[in-house]
XYZ file of C-alpha atoms in Angstrom:
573
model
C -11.389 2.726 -28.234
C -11.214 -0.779 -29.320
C -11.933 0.391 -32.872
C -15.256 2.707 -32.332
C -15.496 5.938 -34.186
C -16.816 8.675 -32.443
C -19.986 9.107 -34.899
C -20.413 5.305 -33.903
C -20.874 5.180 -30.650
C -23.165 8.557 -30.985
C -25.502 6.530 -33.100
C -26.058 4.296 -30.251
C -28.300 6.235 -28.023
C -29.134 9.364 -27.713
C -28.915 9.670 -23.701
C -25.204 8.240 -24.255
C -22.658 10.627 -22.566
C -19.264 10.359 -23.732
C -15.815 11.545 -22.377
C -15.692 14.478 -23.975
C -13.093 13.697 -26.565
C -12.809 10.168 -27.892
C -10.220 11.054 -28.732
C -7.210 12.027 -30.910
C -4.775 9.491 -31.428
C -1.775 10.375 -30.916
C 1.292 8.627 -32.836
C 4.707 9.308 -30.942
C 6.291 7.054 -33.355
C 9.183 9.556 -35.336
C 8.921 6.579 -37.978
C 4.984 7.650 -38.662
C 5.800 11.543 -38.886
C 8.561 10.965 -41.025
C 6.835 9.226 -43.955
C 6.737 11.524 -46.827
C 2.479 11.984 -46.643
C 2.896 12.648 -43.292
C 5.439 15.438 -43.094
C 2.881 18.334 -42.360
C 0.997 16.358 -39.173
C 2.356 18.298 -36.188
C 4.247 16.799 -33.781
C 3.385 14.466 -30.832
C 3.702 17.353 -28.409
C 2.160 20.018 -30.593
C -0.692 17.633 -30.787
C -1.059 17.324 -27.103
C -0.776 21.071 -26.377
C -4.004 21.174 -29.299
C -6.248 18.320 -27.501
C -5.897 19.643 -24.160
C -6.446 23.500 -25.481
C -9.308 21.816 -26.983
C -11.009 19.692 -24.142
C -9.247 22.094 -21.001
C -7.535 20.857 -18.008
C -7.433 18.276 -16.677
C -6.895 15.578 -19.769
C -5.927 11.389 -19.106
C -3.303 10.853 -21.383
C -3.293 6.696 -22.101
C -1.690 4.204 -24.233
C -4.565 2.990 -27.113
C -2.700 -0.529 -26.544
C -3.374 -0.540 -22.743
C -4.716 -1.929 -19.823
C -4.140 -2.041 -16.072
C -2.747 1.277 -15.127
C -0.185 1.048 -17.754
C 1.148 3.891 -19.936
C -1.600 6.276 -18.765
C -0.944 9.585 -16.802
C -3.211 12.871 -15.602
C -1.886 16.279 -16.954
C -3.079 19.725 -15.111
C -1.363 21.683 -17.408
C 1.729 22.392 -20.361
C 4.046 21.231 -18.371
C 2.519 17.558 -17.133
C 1.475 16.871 -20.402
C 4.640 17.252 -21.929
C 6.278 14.613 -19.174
C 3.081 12.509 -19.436
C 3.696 11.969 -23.014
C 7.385 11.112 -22.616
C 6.115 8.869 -19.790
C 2.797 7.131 -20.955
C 4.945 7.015 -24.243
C 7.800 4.865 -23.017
C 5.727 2.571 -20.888
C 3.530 1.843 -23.683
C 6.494 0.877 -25.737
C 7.500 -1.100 -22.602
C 4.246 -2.819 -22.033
C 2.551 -3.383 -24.879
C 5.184 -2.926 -28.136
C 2.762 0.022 -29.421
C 3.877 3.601 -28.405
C 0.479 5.146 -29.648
C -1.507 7.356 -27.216
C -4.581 8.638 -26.661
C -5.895 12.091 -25.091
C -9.254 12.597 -23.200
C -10.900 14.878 -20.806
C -10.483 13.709 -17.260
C -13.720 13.903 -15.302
C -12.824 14.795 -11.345
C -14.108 12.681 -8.458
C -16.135 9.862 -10.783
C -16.915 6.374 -9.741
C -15.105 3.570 -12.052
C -18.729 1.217 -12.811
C -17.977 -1.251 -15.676
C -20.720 -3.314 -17.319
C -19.641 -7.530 -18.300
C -21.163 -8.588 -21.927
C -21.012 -11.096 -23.264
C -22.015 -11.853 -26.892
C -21.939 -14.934 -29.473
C -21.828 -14.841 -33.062
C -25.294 -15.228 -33.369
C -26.006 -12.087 -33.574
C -27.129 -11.924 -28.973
C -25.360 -10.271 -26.387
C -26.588 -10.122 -23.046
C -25.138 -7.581 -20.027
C -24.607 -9.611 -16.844
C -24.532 -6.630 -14.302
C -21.897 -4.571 -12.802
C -18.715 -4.045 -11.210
C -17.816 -1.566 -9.100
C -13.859 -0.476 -9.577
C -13.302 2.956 -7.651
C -10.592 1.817 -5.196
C -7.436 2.676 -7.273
C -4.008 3.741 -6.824
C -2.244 4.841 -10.076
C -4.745 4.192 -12.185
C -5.176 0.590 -11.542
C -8.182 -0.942 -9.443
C -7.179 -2.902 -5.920
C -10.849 -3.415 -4.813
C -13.772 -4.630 -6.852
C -17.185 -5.170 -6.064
C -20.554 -6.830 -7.307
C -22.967 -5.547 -7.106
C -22.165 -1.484 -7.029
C -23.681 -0.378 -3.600
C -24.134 2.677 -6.329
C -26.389 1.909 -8.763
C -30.147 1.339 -9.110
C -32.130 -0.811 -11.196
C -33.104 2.061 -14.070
C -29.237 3.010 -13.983
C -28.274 -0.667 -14.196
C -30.897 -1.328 -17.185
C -29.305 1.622 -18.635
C -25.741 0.981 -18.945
C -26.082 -2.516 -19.723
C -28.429 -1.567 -22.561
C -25.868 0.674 -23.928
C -23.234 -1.619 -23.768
C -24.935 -4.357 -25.234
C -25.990 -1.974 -28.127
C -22.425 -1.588 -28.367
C -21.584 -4.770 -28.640
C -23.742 -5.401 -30.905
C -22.887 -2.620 -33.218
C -19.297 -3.787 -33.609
C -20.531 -7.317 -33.786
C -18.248 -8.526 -30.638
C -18.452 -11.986 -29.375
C -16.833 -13.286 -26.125
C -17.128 -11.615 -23.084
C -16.115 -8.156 -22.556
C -16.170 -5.334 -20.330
C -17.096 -1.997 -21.060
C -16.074 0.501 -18.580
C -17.808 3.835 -17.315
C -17.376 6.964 -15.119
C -20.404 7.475 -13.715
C -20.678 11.226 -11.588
C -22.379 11.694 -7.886
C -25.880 12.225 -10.312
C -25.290 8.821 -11.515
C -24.910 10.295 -15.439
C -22.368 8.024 -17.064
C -19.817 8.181 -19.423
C -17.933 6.199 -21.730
C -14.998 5.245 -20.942
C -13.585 2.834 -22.600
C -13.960 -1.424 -23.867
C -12.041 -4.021 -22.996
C -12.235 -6.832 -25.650
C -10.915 -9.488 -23.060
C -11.293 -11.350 -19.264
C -10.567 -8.737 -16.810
C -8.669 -9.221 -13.640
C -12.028 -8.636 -11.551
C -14.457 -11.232 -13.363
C -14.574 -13.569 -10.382
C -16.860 -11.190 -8.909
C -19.474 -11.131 -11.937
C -18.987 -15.339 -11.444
C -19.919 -15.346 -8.079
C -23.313 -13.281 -8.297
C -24.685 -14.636 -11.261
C -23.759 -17.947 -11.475
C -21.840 -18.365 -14.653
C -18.595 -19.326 -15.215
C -17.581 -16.759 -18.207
C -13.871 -18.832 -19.339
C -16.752 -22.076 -19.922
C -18.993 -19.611 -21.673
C -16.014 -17.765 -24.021
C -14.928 -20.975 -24.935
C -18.737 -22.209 -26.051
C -18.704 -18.493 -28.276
C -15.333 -19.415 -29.949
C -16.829 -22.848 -30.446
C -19.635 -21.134 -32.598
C -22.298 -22.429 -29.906
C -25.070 -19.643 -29.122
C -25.829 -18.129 -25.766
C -27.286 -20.097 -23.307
C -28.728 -17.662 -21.309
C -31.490 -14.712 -21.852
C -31.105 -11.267 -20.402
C -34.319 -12.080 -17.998
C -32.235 -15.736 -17.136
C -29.336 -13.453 -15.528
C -30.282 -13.066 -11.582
C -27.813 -10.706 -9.003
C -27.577 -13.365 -6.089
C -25.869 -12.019 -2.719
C -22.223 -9.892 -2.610
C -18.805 -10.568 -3.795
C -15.316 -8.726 -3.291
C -11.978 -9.081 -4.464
C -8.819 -7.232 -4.014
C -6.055 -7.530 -5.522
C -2.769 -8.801 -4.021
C 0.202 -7.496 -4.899
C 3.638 -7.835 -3.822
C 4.169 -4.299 -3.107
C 5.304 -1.976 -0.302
C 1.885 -0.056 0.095
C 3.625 2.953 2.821
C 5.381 4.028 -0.689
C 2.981 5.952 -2.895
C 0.231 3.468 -2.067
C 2.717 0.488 -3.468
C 5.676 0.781 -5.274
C 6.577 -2.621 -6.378
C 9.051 -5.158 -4.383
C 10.856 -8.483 -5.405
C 11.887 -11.576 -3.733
C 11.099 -15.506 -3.143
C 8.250 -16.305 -1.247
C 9.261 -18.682 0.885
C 6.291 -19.292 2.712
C 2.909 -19.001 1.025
C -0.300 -19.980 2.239
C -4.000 -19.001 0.569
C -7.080 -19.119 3.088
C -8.848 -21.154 1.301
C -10.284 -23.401 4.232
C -12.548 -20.269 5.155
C -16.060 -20.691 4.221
C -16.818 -18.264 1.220
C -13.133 -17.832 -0.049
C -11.977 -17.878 -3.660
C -7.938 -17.311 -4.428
C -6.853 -17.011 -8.076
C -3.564 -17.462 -8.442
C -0.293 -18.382 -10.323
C 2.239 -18.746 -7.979
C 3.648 -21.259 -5.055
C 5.544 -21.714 -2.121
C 9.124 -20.961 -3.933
C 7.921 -18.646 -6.571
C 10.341 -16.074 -7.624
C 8.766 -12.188 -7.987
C 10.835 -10.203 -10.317
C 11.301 -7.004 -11.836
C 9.962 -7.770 -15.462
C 6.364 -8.757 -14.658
C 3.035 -7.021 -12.577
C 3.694 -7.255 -9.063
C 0.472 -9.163 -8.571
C 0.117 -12.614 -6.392
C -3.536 -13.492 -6.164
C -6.866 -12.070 -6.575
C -8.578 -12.591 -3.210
C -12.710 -12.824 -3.480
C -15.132 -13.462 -0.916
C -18.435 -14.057 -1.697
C -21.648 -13.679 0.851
C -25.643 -13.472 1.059
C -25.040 -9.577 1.440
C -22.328 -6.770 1.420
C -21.931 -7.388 5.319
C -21.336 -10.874 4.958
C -19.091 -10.514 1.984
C -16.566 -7.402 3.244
C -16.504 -9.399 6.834
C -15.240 -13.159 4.905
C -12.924 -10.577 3.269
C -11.452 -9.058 6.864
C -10.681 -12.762 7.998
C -9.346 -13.717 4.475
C -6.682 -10.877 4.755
C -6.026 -12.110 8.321
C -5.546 -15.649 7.346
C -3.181 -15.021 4.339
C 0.344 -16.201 4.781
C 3.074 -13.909 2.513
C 6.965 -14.340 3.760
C 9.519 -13.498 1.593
C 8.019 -10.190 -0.457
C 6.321 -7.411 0.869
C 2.528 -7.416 0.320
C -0.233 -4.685 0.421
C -2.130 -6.837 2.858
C -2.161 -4.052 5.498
C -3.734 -1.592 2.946
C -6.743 -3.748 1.998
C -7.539 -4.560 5.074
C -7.778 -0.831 5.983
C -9.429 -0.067 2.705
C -12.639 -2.480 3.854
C -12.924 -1.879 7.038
C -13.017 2.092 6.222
C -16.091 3.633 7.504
C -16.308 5.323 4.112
C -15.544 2.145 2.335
C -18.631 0.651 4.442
C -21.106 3.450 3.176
C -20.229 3.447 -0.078
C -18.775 6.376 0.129
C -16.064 6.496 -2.929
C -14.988 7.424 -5.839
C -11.480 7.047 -7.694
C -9.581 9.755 -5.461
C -10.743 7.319 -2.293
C -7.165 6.483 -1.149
C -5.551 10.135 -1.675
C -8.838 11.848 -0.188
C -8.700 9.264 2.948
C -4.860 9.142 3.225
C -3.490 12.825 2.064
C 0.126 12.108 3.731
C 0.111 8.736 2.525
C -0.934 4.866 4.052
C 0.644 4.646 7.376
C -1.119 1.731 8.683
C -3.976 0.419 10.704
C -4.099 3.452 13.554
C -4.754 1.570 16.839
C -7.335 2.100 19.192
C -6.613 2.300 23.020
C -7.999 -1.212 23.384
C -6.565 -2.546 20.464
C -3.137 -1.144 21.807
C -3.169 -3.191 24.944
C -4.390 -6.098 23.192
C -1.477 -5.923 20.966
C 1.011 -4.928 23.973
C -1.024 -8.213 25.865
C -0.168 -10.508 22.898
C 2.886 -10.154 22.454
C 3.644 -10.146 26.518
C 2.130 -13.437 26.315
C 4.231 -14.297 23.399
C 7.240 -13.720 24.745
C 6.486 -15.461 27.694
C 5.561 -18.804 25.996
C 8.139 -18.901 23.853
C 10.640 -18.522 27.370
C 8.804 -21.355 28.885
C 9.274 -23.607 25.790
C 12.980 -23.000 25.635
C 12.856 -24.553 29.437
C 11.542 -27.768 28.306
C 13.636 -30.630 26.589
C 11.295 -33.909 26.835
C 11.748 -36.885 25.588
C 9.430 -40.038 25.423
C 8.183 -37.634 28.748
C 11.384 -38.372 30.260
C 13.883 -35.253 31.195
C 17.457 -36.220 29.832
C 19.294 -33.400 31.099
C 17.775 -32.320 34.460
C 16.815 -28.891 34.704
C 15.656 -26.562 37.670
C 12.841 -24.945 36.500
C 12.430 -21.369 37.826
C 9.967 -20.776 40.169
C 8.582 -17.261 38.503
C 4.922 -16.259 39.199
C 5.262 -13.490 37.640
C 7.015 -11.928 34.771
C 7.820 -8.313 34.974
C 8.780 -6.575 31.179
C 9.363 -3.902 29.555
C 7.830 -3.837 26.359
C 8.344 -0.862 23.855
C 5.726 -0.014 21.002
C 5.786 3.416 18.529
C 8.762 4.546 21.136
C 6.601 4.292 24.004
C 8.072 1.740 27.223
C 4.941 -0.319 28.992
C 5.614 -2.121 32.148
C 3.744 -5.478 31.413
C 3.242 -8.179 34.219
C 2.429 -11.491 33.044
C 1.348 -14.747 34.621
C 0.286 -17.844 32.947
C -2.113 -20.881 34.210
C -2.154 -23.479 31.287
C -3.056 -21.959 27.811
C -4.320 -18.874 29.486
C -1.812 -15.521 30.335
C -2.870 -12.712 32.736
C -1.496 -9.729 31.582
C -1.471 -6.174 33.604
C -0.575 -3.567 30.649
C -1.472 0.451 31.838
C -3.691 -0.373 34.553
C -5.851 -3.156 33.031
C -5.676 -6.871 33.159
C -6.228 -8.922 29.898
C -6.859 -12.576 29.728
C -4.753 -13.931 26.717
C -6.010 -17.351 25.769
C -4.847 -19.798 22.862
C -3.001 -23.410 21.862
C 0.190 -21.393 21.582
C 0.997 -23.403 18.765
C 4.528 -21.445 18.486
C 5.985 -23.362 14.732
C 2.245 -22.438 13.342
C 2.663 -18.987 11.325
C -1.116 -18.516 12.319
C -2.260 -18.291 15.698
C -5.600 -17.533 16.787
C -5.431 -15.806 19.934
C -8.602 -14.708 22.284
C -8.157 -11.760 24.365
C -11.623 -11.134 26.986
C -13.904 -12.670 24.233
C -12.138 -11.483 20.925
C -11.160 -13.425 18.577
C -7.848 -11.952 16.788
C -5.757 -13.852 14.346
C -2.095 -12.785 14.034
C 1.146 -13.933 12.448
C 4.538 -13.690 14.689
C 6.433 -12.929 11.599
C 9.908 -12.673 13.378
C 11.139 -12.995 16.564
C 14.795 -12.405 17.876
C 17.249 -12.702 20.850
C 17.759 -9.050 21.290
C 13.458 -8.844 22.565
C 12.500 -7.429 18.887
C 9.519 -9.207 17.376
C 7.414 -8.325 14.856
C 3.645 -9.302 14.844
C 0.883 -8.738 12.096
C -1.687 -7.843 13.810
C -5.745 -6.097 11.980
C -3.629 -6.563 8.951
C -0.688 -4.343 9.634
C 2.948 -5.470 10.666
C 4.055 -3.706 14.385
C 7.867 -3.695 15.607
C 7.550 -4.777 19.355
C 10.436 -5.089 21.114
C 9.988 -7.527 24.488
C 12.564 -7.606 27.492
C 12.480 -8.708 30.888
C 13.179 -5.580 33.131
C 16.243 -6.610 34.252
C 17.316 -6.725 30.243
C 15.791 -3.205 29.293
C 18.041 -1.754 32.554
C 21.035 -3.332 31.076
C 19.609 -2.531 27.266
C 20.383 1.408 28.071
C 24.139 1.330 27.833
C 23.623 -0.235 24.071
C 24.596 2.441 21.520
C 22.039 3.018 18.760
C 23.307 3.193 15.534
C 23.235 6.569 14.120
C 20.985 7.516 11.165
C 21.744 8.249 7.425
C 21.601 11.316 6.359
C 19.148 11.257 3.487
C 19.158 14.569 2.398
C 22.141 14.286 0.390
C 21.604 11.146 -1.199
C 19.032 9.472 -3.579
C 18.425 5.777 -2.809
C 16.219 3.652 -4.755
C 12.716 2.906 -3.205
C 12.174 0.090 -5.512
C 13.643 -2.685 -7.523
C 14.093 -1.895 -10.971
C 15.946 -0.762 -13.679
C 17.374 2.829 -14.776
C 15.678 3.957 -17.871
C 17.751 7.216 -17.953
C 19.771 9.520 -16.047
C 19.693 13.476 -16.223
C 22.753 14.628 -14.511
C 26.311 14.132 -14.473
C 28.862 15.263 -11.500
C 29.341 18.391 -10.878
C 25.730 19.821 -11.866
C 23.976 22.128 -9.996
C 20.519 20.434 -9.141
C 17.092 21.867 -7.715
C 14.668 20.765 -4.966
C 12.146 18.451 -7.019
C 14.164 18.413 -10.522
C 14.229 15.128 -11.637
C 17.596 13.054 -11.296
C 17.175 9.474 -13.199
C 13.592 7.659 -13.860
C 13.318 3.796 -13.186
C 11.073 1.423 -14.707
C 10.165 -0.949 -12.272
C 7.208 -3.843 -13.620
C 6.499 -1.565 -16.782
C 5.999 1.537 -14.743
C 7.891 4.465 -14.911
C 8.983 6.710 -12.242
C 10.551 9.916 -12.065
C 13.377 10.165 -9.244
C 13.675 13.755 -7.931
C 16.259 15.393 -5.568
C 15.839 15.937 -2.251
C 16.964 18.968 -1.880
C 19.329 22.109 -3.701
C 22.567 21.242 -4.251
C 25.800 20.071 -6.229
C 25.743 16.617 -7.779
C 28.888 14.312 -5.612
C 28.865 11.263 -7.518
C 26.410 9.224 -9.960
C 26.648 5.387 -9.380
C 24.336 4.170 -11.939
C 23.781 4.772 -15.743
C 20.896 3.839 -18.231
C 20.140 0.047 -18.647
C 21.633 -0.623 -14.646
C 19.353 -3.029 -12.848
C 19.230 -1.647 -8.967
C 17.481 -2.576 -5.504
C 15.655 -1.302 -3.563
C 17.684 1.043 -1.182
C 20.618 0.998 -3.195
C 22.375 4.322 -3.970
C 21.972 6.493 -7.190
C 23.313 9.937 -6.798
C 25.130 11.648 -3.896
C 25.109 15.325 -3.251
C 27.427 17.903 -1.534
């Protein structure tokens, strides 16, 4: 990568491991394989089937242009390499105007440690620690840490030795990152160099002290270093995940679009850092990454740092798109996460059937069914007041209720709730146990810190409407509560329900985007799992497979259609 020969990087240091591979190039361009001295290469698929005969299964097949998840797919055998090459192929094109790919063994169950240089043109480069980058989905980090809760000091000194020999050898200046899988014996192995800012420096900022744009723009200058290897110190614990405006139940987050018409960073917490581009307003679209902020939190230790992080996440206000909020939350607060238990598979190995949201304790249930009891209830005693200058215009007789019996209905299980309030405080009986809900009940805030027997919880009453259905974020994750009075849910029996979709027989969207091709025509006899049309949605490609066997109805979208999420693609009999 970045321009390295193999017998280069060999010459570094002996204890260097590499990927095995780096790497054969592969050019998918017909252009290249046409030219007259290149009519004997093989093809671009010929070439694959060689590599990965070469290196065995499994192989990472990535775009030499790319970065950030882009263009770059794993292939267990013939038949994935041959789509991953179509694939990584057409989002490089997509991405980065360069179609060229490269092919490398794929080491199982690693840890994703990069190293930050940084190097003048003065002949110094200095390493300035570690990042640790194993929380991924797709290839693409959504959690990074400095320190690595991994690492020792002699692994440390070695990588950043070897990347600074590196750097050195190919005369970089500017920072840079050069990235490593490191294995459970904490051997490490080349990966790959990024000749750029990453997404995660913020972290390497906040434990060492420097501010790296300040220090690229002295290199370009021609300035030298300021600071000696012995000069860079590892001071406390930062995090950062990235937020992106993605639905994170769908393959850990398929992208989504819309205008964010509320947005509010929690920047007025102690420790809190929010890099962003975007405002109240801000449009999210199709043609760019789905991302909306970095999010880092920065304390004297890992403790400190992951907890700023929890209330960060809790004090984040997102309206308009959905966000992956409830999945980072989760992600830090996972017992694994916690003991540093990870490596790149951490989100597939912890969620095999997918992200389904925080999974609520018993107490945590009846402080959610509590809240929003209380909820309910204060927002029925502000619709009986109408005050003005503390004069009643209209008189109104108030209704003398000590007690509020509902019905309140969470996951498809009915709770008989009683409520009572005295002042800012609600007594709530929910399954036998009686809660003490206490806060300002500021209802027009879209934050409201609300204290149930001693703990602290902040939620967001995203919605709320007249039919009792209201839906609260609550530890990160969104819940659909629906509220009535009892004598509402006895009358709320006789409403029909509106019957299902059938979704068997029909291929919707799950994503904004736009229809790169389409493989079948009306009429067609189609297979469970054969693939129907593939969207690009935000430079990503995705391969949309029936549901099920059976003839193809109707297609209602062709190559170059842009299409929503939800709408419908191909109907079968």
């Amino acid at each position: 990568h970045s321009g390295l020969s193999l017998g280069t990087l060999q010459k570094l240091h002996s204890g260097t491991h590499l990927c095995p591979s780096t790497i054969q190039t592969l050019h998918s361009s017909q252009r290249d394989l046409q030219k007259p001295n290149n009519r004997l290469l093989p093809s671009p698929s010929e070439l694959l089937s060689n590599s990965s005969l070469l290196l065995g299964y499994p192989v990472m097949i990535k775009a030499s242009a790319g970065g950030g998840g882009k263009g770059m797919r794993i292939a267990w055998d013939d038949e994935e390499t041959r789509d991953g090459f179509r694939f990584s192929s057409q989002e490089a094109a997509s991405s980065f105007g360069d179609d060229r790919l490269l092919i490398e063994k794929f080491i199982d169950n690693p840890r994703h440690i990069e190293i930050q240089v940084l190097g003048d043109k003065h002949g110094n480069a200095v390493w300035l620690n570690e990042r640790e980058c194993s929380i991924q989905r797709r290839n693409q980090k959504v959690v990074e840490e400095a320190p690595s809760i991994f690492l020792d000091s002699k692994t440390r000194r070695a990588m950043g030795e070897q990347a600074v020999a590196l750097a050195k050898a190919v005369k970089y200046s500017s920072a840079g990152t050069v990235e490593f899988l490191v294995d459970s014996k904490k051997n490490f192995y080349f990966l790959e160099m990024n000749t750029r800012l990453q997404v995660e420096h913020p972290v390497t900022e906040c434990i060492t002290g420097l501010d790296l744009v300040q220090e690229m723009i002295r290199v370009a200058k021609g300035y030298p270093l300021r600071h000696k290897q012995a000069d860079i110190p590892i001071n406390g614990w930062a995090v950062e995940c990235r937020v992106y405006a993605e639905d994170p139940y769908k393959s850990f987050g398929l992208p989504s679009i819309g205008r964010l018409s509320q947005y509010q960073e929690p920047i007025h917490l102690p420790g809190v850092r929010v890099d962003s581009g975007i405002q109240p307003g801000s449009d999210i679209s199709i043609y760019y990454d789905p991302m909306i902020s970095k999010l880092i939190t920065y304390g004297s230790d890992r403790t400190e740092a992951l907890k700023r992080m929890e209330d960060a996440l809790d004090n984040y206000i997102i309206r308009g798109v959905t966000h992956n909020i409830a999945l980072l939350r989760e992600v830090i607060i996972n017992s694994r996460f916690i003991e540093g238990d990870i490596n790149t598979k951490f989100l597939s190995d912890v969620y095999p059937d997918g992200f389904k949201g925080h999974k609520l304790t018993e107490n945590e249930r009846k402080q959610l069914l509590a809240i929003a009891s209380s909820l309910f209830v204060a927002f029925q005693l502000r619709a009986q007041r109408f005050q003005e200058h503390e004069t009643s215009r209209v008189p109104i007789i108030k209704p003398q209720m000590a007690n509020w019996e509902l019905s309140v209905k969470l996951h498809d299980e009915v709770h008989t709730v009683i409520a009572s309030n005295s002042g800012p405080t609600f007594s709530v009986e929910v399954d036998g146990s009686k809660l003490n809900v206490t806060s300002t009940w500021n209802l027009a805030s879209p934050l409201l810190s609300v204290n149930v027997d001693g703990i602290q919880r902040t939620i967001q009453c995203l919605s709320r409407e007249a039919g009792g259905n209201m839906s609260i974020q609550f530890l990160g994750t969104v819940y659909q509560v629906h509220v009535l009075t009892k004598l509402a849910a006895e009358l709320n029996k006789f409403m029909l329900e509106k019957v299902a979709e059938d979704t068997s027989s029909v291929l919707r969207s799950p994503m904004p985007g736009v229809v790169v091709a389409v493989s079948v025509k009306p009429g067609d006899m189609v297979a469970e799992g054969q693939e129907i049309c593939v969207i690009e949605a935000m430079k990503m490609q995705n391969s949309m497979t029936a549901g099920k066997t059976g003839k193809v109805k109707s297609v209602h979208c062709k190559a170059g259609d842009t299409v929503g999420e939800g709408d419908l693609l191909v109907e079968l009999e």
